[in-house]
mmCIF file of C-alpha atoms in Angstrom:
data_model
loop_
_atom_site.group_PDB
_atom_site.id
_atom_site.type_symbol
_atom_site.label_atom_id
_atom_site.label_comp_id
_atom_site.label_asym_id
_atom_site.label_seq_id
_atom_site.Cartn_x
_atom_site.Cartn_y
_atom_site.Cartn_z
ATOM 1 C CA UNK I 1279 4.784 16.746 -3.080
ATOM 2 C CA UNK I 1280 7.016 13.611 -1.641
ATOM 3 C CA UNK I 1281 5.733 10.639 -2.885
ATOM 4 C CA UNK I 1282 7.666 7.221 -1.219
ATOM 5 C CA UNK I 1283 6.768 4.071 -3.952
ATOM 6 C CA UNK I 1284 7.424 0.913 -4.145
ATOM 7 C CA UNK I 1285 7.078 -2.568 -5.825
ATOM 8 C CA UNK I 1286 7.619 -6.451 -4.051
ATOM 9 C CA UNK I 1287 4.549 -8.294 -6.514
ATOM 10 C CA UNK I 1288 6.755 -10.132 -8.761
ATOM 11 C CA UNK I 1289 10.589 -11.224 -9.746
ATOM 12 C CA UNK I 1290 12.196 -7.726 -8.088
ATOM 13 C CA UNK I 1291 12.191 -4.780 -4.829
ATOM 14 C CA UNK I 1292 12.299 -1.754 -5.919
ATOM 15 C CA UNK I 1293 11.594 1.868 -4.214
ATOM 16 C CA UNK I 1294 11.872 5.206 -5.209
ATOM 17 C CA UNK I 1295 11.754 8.917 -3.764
ATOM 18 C CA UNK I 1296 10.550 11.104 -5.617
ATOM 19 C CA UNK I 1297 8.502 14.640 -6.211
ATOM 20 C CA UNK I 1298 6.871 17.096 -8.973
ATOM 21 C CA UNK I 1299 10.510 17.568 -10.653
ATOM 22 C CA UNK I 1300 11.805 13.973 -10.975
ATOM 23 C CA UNK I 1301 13.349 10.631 -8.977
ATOM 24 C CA UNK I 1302 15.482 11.538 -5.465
ATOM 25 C CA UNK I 1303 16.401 8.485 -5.378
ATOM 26 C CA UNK I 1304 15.978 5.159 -6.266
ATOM 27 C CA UNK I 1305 17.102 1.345 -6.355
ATOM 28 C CA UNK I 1306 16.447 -1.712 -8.096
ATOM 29 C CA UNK I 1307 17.362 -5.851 -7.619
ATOM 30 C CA UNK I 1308 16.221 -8.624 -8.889
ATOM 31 C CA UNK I 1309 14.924 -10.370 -6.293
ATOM 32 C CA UNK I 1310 12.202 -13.654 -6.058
ATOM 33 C CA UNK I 1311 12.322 -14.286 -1.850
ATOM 34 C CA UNK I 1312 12.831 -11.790 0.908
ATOM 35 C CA UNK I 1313 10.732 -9.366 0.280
ATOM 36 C CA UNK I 1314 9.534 -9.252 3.977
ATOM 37 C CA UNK I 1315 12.885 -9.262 5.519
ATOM 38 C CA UNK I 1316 14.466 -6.857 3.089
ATOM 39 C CA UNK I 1317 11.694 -4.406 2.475
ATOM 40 C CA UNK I 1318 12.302 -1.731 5.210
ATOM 41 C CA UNK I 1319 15.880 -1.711 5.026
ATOM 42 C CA UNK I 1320 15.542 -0.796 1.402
ATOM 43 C CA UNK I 1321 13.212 2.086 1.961
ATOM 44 C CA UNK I 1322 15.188 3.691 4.816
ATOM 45 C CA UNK I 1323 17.862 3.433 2.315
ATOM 46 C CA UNK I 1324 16.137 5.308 -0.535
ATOM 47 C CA UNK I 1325 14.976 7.843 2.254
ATOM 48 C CA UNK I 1326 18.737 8.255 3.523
ATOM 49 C CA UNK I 1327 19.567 8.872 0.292
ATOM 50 C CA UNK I 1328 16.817 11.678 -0.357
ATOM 51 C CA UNK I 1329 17.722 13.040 3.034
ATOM 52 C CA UNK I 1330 14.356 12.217 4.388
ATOM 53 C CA UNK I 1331 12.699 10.629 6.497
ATOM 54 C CA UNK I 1332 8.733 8.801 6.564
ATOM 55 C CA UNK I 1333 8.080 12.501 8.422
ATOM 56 C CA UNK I 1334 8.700 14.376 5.426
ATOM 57 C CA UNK I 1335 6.148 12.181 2.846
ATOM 58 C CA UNK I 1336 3.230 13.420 1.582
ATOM 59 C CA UNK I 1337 2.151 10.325 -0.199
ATOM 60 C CA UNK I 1338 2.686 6.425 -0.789
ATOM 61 C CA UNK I 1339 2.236 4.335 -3.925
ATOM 62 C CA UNK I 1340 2.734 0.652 -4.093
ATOM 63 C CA UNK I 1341 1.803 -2.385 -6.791
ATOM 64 C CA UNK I 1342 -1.285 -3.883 -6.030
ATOM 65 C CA UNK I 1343 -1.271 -7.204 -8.508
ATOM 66 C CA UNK I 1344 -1.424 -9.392 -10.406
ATOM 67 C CA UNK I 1345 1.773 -10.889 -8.825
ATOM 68 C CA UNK I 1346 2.761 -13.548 -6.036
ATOM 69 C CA UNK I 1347 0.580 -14.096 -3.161
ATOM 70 C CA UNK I 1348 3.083 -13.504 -0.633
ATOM 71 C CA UNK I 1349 5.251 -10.450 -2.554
ATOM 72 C CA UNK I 1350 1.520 -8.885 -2.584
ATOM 73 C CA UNK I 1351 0.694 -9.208 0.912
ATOM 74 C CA UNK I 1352 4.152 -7.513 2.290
ATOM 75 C CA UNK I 1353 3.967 -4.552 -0.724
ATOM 76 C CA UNK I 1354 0.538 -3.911 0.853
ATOM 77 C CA UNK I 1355 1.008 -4.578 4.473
ATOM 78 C CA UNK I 1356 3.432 -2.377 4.715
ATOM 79 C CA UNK I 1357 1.917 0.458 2.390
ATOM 80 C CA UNK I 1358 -0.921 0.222 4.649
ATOM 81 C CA UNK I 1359 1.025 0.325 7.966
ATOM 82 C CA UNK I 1360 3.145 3.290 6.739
ATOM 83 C CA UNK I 1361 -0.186 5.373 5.706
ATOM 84 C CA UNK I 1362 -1.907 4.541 8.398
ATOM 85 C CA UNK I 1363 0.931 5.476 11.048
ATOM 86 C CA UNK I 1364 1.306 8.757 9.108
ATOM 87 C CA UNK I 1365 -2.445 9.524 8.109
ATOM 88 C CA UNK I 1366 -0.892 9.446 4.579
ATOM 89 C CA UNK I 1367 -2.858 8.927 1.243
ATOM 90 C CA UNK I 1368 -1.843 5.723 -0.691
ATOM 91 C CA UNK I 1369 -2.495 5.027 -4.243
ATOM 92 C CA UNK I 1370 -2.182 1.423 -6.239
ATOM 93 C CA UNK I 1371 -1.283 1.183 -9.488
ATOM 94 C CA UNK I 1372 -1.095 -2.838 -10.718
ATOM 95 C CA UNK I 1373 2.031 -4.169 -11.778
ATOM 96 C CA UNK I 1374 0.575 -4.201 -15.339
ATOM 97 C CA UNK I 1375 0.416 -0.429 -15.771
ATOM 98 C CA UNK I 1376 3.793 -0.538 -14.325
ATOM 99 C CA UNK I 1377 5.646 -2.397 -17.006
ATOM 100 C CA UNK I 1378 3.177 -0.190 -19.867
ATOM 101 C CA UNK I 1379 4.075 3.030 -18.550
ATOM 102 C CA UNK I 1380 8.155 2.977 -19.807
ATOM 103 C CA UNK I 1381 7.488 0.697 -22.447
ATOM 104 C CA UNK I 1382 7.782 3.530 -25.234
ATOM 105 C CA UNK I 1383 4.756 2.226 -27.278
ATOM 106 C CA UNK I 1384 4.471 4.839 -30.060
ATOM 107 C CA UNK I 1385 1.313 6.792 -30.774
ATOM 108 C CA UNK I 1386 0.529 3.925 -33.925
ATOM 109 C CA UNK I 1387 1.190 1.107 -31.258
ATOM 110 C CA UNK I 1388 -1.238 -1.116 -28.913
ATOM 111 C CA UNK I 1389 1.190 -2.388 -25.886
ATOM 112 C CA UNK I 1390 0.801 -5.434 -24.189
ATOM 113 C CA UNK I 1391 2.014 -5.712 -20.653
ATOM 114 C CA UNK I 1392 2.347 -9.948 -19.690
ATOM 115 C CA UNK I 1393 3.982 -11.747 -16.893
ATOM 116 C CA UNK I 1394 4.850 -15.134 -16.876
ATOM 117 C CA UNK I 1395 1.650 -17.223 -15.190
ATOM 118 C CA UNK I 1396 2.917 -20.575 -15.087
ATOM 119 C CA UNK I 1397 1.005 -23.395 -16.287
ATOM 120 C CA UNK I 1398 1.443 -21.513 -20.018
ATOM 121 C CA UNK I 1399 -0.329 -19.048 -18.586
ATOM 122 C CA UNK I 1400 0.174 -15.516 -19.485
ATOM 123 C CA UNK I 1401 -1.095 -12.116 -16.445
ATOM 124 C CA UNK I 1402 -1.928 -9.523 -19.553
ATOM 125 C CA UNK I 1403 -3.643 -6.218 -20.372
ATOM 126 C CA UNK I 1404 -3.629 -4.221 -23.369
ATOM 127 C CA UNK I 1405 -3.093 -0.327 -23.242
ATOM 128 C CA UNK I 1406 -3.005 2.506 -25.992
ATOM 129 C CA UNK I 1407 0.243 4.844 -25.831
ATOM 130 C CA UNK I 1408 -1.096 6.959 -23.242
ATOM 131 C CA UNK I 1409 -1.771 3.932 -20.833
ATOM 132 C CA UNK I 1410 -5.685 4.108 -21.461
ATOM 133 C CA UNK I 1411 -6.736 0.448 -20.960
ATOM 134 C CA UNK I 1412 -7.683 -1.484 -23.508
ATOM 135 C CA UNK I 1413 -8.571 -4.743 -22.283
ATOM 136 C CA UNK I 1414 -9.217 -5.907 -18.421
ATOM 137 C CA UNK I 1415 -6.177 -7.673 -16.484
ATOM 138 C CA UNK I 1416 -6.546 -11.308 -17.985
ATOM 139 C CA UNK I 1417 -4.961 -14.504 -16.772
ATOM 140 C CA UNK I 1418 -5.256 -16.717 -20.074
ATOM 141 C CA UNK I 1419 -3.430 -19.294 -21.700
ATOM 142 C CA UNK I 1420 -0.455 -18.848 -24.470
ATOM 143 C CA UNK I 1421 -2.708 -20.564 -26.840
ATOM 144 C CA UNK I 1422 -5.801 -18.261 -26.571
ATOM 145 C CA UNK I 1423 -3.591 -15.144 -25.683
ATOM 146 C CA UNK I 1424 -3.855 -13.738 -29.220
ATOM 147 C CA UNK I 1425 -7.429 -13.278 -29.432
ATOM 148 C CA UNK I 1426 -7.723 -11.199 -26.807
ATOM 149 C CA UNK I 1427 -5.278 -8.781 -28.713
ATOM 150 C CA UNK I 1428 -6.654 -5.691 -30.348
ATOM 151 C CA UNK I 1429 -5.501 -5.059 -34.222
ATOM 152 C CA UNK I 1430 -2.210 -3.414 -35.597
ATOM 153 C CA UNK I 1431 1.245 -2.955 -34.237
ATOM 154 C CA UNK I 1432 1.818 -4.082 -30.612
ATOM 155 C CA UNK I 1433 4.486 -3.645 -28.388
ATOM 156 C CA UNK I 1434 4.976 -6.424 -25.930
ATOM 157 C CA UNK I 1435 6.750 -5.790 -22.490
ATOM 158 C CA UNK I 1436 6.778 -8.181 -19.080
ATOM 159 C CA UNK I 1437 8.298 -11.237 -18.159
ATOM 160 C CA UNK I 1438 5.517 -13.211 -20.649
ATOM 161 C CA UNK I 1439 6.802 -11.105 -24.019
ATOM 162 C CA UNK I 1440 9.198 -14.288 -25.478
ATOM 163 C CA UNK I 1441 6.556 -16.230 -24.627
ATOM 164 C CA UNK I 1442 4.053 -14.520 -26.686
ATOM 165 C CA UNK I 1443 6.481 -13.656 -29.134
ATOM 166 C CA UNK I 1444 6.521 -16.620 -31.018
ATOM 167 C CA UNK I 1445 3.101 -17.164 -31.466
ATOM 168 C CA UNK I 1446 2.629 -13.353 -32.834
ATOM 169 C CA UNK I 1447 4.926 -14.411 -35.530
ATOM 170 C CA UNK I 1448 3.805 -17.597 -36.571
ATOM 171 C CA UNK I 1449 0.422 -15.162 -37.348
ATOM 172 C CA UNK I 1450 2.152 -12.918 -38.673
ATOM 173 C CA UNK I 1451 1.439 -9.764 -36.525
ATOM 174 C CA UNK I 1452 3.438 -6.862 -35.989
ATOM 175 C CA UNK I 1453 4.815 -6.560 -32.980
ATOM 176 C CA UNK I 1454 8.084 -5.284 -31.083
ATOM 177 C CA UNK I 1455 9.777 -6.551 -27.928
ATOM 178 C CA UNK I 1456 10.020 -3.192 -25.480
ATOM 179 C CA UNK I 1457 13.893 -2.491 -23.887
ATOM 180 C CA UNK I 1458 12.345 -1.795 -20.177
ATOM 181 C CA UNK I 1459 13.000 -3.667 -17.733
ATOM 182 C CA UNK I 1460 10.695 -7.304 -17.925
ATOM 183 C CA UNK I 1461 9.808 -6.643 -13.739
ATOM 184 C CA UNK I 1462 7.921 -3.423 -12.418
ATOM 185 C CA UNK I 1463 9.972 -0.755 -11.348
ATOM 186 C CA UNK I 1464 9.007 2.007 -8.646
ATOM 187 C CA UNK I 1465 9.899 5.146 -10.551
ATOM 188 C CA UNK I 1466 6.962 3.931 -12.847
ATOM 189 C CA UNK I 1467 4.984 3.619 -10.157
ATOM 190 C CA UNK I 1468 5.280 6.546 -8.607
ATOM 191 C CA UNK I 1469 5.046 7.982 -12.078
ATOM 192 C CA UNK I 1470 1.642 6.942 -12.025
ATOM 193 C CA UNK I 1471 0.805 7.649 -9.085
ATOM 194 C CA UNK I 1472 1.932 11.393 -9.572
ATOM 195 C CA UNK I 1473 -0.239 11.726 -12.475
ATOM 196 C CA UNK I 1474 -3.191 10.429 -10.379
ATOM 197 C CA UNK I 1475 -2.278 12.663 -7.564
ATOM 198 C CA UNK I 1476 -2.467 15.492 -10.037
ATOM 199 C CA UNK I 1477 -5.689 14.650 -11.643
ATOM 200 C CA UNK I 1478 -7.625 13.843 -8.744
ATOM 201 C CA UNK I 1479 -5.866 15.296 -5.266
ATOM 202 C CA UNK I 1480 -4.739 12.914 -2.522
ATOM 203 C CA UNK I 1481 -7.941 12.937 -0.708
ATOM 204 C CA UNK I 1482 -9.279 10.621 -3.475
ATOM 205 C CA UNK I 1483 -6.829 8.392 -1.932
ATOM 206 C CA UNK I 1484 -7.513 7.934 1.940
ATOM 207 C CA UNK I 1485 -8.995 4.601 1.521
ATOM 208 C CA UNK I 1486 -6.028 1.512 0.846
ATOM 209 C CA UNK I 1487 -6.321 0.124 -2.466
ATOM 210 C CA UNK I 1488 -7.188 -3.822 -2.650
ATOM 211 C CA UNK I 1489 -5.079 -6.349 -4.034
ATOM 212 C CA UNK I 1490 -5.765 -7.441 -7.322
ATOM 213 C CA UNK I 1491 -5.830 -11.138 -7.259
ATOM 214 C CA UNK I 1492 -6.480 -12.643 -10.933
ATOM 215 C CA UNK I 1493 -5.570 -16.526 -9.756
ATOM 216 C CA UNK I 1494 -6.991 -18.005 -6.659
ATOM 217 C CA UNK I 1495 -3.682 -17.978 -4.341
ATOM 218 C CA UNK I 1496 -2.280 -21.852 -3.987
ATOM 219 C CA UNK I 1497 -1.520 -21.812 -0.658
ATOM 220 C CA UNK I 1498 -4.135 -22.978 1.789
ATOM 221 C CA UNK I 1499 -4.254 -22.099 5.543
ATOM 222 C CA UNK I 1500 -4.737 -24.964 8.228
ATOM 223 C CA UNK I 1501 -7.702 -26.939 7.455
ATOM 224 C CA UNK I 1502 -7.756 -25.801 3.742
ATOM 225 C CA UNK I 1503 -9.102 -22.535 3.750
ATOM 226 C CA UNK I 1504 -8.363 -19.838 1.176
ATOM 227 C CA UNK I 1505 -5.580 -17.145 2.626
ATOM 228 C CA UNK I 1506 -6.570 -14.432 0.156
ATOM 229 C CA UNK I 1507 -9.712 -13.193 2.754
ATOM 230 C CA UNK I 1508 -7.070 -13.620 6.257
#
């Protein structure tokens, strides 16, 4: 099994090769524009690297939201064009889940994946230590943030952790701030995706996953229609 994922929803590009044993290969950067133009390139890169080629997958994950309007739409265009040109199954995991899954939340610990919203507005989900959801993705603001939170020990991980952070301690909650990386990476996501693979076989994933869209996109097509149904 030769799974190609890979991430372009929020603050970073990231792809990763990998299989049943572990990552081929992999890469990483920080990145907020130029997703579009510096997608491919990346992926032929990781598959160079692998010694492969989009003939030798047998499966594609990408992040599906919450994230930027246009990071979303070039993730998923070109997950769909890939599985589509290759008859390939593709499976969507949201950025959320991707910044739980290496979070390390211990088997006491609720963890709370949040990205920065704007507007002190926090993207967040709750999930036990296995990654069982908790909550529903939320978009909510910093001030009403904590009563969506279940009780005990949390662990909070995302770009919107320091901004919670403060707030859990003026109530006096326990909480931790996870090491992993604050943006989604793609060896979580293919992670995932793996373990979905392996529960439910790839024809459970013929049809493309939607994108999860918490926040009406700003941007407005000509004569002030919503993009999100183009």
């Amino acid at each position: 099994m030769i799974l190609l994922a890979f991430d372009t929803a929020q603050g970073a590009l990231s792809a990763a090769v990998m299989d049943g044993e572990g990552v081929l290969a992999a890469a990483f950067e920080p990145r907020t524009r130029g997703h579009a133009e510096a997608l491919m390139p990346l992926l032929e890169t990781v598959l160079a690297e692998a010694a492969l080629g989009f003939a030798g997958l047998d499966a594609l994950a990408v992040t599906i939201g919450p994230g930027t309007f246009t990071g979303l739409r070039v993730g998923l265009a070109a997950a769909r064009g890939l599985a589509l040109a290759r008859t390939l199954p593709l499976i969507g995991v949201t950025t959320l889940e991707a910044i739980a899954e290496p979070a390390g939340a211990g088997a006491d610990e609720t963890c709370v994946a949040l990205f920065d919203a704007r507007r002190d507005e926090v993207y967040m989900q709750a999930f036990s230590s296995s990654l069982a959801p908790l909550t529903p993705p939320l978009l909510v603001a910093l001030d009403e943030a904590l009563s969506h939170l279940p009780d005990g020990r949390l662990v909070l991980a995302g770009t919107g952790a320091p901004l919670l952070a403060p707030r859990l301690e003026a109530a006096g909650r326990s909480f931790r701030l996870s090491p992993a990386k604050p943006q989604p990476d793609a060896q979580a996501v293919g992670r995932i995706a793996l373990a979905r693979i392996a529960a439910q076989g790839l024809d459970a994933f013929r049809v493309p996953p939607e994108p999860l869209y918490i926040r009406a996109p700003d941007a407005k097509l000509p004569g002030g229609l919503d993009p999100e149904p183009a």
